[in-house]
CSV table of C-alpha atoms and ligand atoms in Angstrom, one decimal:
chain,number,residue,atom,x,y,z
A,1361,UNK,CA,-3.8,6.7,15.6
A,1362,UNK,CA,-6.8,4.6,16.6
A,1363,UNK,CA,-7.5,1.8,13.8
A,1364,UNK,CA,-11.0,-0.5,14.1
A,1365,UNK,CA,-11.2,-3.7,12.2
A,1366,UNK,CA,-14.7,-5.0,11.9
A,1367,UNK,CA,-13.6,-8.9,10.9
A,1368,UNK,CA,-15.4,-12.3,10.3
A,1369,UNK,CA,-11.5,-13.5,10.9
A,1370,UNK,CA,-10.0,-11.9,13.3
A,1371,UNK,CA,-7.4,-14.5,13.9
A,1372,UNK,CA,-6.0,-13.4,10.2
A,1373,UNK,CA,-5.4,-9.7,12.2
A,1374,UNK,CA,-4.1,-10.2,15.5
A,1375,UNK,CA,-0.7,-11.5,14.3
A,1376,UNK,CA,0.1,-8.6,12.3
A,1377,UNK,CA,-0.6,-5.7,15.4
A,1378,UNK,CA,1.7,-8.1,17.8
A,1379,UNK,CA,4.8,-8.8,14.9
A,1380,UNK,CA,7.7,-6.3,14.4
A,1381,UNK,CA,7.5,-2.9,13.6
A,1382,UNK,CA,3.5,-3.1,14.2
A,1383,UNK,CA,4.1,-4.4,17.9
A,1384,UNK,CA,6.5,-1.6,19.1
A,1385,UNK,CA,4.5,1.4,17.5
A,1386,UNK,CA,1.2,-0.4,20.1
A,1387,UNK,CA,3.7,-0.6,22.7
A,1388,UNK,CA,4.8,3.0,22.1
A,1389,UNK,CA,1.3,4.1,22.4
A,1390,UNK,CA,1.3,5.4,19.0
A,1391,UNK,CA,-1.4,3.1,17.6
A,1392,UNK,CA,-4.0,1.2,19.5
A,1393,UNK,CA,-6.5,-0.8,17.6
A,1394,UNK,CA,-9.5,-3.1,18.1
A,1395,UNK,CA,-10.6,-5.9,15.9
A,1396,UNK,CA,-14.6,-5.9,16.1
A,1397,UNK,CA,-15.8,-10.1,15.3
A,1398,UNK,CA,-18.9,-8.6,13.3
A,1399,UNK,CA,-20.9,-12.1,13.6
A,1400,UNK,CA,-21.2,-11.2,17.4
A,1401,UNK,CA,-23.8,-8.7,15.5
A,1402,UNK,CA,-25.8,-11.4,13.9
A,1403,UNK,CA,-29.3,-11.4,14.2
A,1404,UNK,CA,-30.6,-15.0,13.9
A,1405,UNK,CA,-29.9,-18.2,16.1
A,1406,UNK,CA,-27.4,-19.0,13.4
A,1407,UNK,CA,-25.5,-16.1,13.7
A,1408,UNK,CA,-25.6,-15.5,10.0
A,1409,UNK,CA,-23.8,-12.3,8.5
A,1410,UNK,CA,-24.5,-13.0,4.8
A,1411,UNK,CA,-27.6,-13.9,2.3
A,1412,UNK,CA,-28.1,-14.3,-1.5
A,1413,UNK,CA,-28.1,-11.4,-3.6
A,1414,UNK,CA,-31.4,-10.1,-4.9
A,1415,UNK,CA,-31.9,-10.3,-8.9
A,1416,UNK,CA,-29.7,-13.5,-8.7
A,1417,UNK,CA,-26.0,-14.2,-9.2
A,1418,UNK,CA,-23.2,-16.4,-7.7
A,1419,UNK,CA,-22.0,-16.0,-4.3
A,1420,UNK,CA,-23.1,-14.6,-1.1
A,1421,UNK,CA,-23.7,-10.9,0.5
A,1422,UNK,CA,-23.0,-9.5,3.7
A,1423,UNK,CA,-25.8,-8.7,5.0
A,1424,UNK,CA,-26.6,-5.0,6.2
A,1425,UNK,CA,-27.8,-5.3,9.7
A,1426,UNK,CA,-24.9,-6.7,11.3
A,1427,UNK,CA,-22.4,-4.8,9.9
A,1428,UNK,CA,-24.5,-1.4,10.9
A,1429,UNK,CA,-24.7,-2.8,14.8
A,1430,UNK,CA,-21.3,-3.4,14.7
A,1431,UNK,CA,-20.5,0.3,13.2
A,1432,UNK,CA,-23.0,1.5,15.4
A,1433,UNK,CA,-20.9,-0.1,18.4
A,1434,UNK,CA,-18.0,1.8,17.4
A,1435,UNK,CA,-19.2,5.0,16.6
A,1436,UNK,CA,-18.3,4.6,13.2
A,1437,UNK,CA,-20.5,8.3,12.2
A,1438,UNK,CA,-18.1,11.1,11.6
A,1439,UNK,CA,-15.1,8.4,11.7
A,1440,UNK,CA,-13.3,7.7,8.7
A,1441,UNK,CA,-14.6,4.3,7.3
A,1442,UNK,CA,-12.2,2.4,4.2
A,1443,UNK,CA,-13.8,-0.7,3.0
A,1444,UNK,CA,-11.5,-2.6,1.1
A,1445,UNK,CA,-12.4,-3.7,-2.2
A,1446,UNK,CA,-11.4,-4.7,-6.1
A,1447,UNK,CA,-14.2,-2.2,-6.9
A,1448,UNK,CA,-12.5,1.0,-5.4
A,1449,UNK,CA,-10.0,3.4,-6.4
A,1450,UNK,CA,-6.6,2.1,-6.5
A,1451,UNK,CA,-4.5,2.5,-3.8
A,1452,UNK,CA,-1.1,4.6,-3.2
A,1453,UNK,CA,1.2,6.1,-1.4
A,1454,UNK,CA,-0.6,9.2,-1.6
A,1455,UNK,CA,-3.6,7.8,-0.5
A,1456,UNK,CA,-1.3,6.1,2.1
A,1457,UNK,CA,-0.1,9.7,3.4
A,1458,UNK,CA,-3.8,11.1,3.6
A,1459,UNK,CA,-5.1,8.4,5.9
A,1460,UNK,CA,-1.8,9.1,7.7
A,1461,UNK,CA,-2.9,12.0,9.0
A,1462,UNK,CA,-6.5,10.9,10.8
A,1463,UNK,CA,-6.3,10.3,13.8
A,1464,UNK,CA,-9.0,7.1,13.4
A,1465,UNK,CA,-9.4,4.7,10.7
A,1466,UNK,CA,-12.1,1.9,10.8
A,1467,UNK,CA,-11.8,-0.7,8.0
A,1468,UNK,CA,-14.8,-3.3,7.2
A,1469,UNK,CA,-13.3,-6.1,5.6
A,1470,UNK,CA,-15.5,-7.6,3.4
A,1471,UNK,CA,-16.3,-11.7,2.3
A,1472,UNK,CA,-18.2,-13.3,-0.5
A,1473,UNK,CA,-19.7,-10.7,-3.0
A,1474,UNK,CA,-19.3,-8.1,-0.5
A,1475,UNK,CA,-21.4,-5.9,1.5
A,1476,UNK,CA,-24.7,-4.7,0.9
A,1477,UNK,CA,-24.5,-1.5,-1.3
A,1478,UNK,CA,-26.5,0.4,1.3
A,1479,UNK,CA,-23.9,-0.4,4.1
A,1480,UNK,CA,-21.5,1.4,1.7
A,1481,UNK,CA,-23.5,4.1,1.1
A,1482,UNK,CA,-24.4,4.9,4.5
A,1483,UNK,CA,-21.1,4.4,6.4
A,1484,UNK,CA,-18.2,3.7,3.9
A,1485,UNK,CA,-15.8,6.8,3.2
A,1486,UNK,CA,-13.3,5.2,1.0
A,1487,UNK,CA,-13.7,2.2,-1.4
A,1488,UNK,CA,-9.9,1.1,-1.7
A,1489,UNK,CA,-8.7,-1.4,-4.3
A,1490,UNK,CA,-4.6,-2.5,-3.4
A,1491,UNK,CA,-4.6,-3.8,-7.4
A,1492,UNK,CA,-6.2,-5.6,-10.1
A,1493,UNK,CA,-6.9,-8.6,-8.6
A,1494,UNK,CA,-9.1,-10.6,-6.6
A,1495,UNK,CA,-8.3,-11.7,-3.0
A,1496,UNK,CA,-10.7,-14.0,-1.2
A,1497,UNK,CA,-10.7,-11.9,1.9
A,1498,UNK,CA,-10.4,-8.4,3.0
A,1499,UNK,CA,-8.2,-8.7,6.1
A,1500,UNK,CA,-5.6,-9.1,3.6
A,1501,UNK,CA,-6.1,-6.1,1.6
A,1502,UNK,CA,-6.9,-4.0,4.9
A,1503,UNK,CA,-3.6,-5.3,6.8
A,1504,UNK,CA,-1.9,-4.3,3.3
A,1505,UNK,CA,-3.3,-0.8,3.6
A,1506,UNK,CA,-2.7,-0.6,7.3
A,1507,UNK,CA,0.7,-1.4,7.1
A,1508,UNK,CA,1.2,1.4,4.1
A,1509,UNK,CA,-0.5,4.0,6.6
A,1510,UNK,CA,0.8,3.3,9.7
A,1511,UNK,CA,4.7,3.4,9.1
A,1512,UNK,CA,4.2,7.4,7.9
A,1513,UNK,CA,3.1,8.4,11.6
A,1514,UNK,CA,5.8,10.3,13.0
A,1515,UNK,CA,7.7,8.5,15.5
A,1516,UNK,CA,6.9,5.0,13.7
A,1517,UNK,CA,10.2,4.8,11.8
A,1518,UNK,CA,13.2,7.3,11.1
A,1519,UNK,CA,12.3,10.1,8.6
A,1520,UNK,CA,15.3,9.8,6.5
A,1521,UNK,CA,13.9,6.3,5.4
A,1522,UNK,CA,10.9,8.1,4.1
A,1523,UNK,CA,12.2,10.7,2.3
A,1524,UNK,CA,14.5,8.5,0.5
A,1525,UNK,CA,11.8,5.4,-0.2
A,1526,UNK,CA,10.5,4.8,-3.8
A,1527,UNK,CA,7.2,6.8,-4.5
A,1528,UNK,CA,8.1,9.4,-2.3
A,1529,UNK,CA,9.8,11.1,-5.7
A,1530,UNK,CA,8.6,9.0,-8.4
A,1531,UNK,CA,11.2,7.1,-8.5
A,1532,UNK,CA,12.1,3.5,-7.1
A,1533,UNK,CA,14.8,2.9,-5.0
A,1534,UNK,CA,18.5,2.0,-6.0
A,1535,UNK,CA,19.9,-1.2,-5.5
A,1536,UNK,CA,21.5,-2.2,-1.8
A,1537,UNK,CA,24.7,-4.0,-0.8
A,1538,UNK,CA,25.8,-5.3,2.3
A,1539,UNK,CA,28.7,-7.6,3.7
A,1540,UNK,CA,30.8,-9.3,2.4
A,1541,UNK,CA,31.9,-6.9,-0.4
A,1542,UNK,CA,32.7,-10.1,-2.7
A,1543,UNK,CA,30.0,-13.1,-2.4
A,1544,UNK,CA,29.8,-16.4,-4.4
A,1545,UNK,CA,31.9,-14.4,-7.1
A,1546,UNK,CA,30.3,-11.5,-7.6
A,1547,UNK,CA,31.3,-8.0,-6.1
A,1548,UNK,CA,29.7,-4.6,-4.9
A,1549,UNK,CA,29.8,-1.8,-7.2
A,1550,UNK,CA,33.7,-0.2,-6.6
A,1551,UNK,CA,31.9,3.1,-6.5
A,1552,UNK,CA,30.3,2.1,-2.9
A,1553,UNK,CA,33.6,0.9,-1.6
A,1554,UNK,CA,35.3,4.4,-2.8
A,1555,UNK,CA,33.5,6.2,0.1
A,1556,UNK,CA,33.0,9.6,-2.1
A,1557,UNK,CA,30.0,10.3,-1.5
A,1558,UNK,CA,29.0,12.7,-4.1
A,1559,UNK,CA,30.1,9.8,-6.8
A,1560,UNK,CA,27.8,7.5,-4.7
A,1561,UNK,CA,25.1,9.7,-4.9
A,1562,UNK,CA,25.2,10.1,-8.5
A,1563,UNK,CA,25.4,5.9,-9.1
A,1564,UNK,CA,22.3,5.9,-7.0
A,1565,UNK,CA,20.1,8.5,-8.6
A,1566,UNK,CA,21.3,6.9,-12.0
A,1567,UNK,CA,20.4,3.4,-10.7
A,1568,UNK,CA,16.9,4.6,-9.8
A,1569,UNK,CA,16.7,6.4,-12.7
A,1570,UNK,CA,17.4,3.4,-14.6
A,1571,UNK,CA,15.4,1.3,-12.7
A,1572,UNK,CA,12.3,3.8,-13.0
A,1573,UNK,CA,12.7,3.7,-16.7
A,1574,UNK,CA,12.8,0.2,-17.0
A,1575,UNK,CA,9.9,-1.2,-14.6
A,1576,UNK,CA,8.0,1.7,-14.0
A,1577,UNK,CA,8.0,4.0,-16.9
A,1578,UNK,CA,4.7,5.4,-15.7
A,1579,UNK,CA,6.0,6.7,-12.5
A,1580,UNK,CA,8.5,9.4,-14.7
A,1581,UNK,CA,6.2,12.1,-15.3
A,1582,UNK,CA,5.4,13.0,-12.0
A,1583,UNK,CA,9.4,12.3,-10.5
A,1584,UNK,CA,11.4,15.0,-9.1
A,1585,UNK,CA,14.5,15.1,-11.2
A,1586,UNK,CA,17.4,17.5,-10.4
A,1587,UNK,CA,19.0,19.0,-13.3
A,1588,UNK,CA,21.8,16.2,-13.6
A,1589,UNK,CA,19.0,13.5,-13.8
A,1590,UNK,CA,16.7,15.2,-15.9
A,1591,UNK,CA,19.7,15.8,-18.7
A,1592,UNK,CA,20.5,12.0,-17.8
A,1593,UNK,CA,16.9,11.6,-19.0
A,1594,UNK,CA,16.9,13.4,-21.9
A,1595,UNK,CA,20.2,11.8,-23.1
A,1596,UNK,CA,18.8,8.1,-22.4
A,1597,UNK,CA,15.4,8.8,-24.3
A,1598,UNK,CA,17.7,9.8,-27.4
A,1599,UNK,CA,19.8,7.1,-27.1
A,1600,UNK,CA,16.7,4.8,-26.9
A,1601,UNK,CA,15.1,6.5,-29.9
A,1602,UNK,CA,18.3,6.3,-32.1
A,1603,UNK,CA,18.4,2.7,-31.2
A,1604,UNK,CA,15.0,2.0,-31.6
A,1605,UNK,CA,15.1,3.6,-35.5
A,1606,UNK,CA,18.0,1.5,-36.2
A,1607,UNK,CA,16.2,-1.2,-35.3
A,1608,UNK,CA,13.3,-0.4,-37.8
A,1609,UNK,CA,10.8,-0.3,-34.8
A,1610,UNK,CA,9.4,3.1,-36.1
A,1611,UNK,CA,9.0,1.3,-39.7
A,1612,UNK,CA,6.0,2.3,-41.1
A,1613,UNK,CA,4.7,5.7,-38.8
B,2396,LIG,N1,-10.8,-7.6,-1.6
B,2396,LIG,C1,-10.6,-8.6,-2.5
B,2396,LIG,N2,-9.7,-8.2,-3.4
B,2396,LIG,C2,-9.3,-7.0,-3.1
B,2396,LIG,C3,-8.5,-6.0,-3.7
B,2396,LIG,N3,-7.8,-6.3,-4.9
B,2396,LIG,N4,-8.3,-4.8,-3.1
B,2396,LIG,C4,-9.0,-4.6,-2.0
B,2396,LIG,N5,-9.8,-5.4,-1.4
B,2396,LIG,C5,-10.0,-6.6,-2.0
């Protein structure tokens, strides 16, 4: 995959293409990237990128003709262009899968108020939100999205690891362990020292299960249960219900 960054900061970027997992899939030749310094695209002596909006309002716009050079310099037409912002659709790993699969990404990372609305409508294929905040730059939304898209190419990292992953099934992951089996007093689950691995593989779909339930309650309807986890479901909701009318929460429906 070829990824273009078109960056006021692209000191923020760098880093992240030559760290870890990142490093060895440019190494491999699976992804090569450039990171465009859009100011180099600036018009003025000043090399100004950004302007007050029109009808008034706090803050600063990028301004539209150095960010069209720049996209202009890169062929940016027919590519597909994500512009990272609060204002787009929220992100996820589906999302992550179908940018996956292009063969080039360019990202615009955006400043200030952001870019000029006509810049977006001209160029920009995907408006991209990573959540409901607000970050002051979008090298750190992109690298968020980047690193969510890259690790899916084949070759990047083992497939089992995908596959077993939260989101992949609507469900989060269970709970790991690792040496020493007893640390500062507390001890792994016996059923991962009993090396049956059908009884570990029940303890870890009910620990996701659980988990899921818990913090994620949302993610449920769209999880891939087999039949022992879906009656596992069924039997928990009850339980929760009977509890719950014990407890008087339904007091008054
Ligand atoms: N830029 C600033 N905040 C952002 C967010 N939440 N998502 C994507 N881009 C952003």
């Amino acid at each position: 995959m070829k990824i273009t960054i078109l960056s006021l900061f692209p000191m923020m970027i760098e880093p992240f293409f030559k760290s870890s997992i990142m490093r060895r899939a440019v190494e491999k030749g699976i992804v090569s990237y450039r990171i465009i310094d859009f100011r180099e695209f600036a018009d003025d002596a000043y090399n100004r990128v950004d302007d007050i909006p029109y009808g008034g309002g706090a803050g600063m716009v990028l301004m539209p003709q150095p960010l069209s050079k720049a996209l202009e310099s890169v062929s940016a037409r027919g590519k597909r262009v994500v512009y990272p912002t609060p204002s787009g659709r929220l992100f996820d790993q589906k999302k992550a899968y179908e940018l996956a699969a292009e063969e080039e990404l360019v990202f615009i990372c955006g400043h200030y108020e952001g870019l000029d609305q006509r810049i977006i409508d001209e160029y920009v294929d995907d408006e991209i939100s990573i959540g409901d905040y607000v970050l002051t730059s979008g090298e750190t939304a992109t690298l968020v999205i980047i690193d969510a898209v890259f690790r899916l190419i084949d070759g990047v990292i083992a497939k089992d690891s995908l596959e077993e992953e939260s989101f992949s099934s609507c469900l989060l992951e269970y709970p790991q362990y690792t040496r020493p089996a007893r640390y500062c007093s507390s001890c792994v689950p016996d059923v991962l020292l009993s090396g049956h691995h059908a009884h570990i593989t029940e303890w870890r779909d009910d620990q996701r299960l659980a988990r899921t339930m818990h913090v994620r309650p949302d993610l449920l309807s769209g999880a891939s249960l087999s039949p022992r986890m879906r009656r596992k479901l069924i039997k928990v909701i009850e339980e929760k219900r009977t509890e719950d009318l014990e407890n008087g929460h339904y007091q008054g429906n």
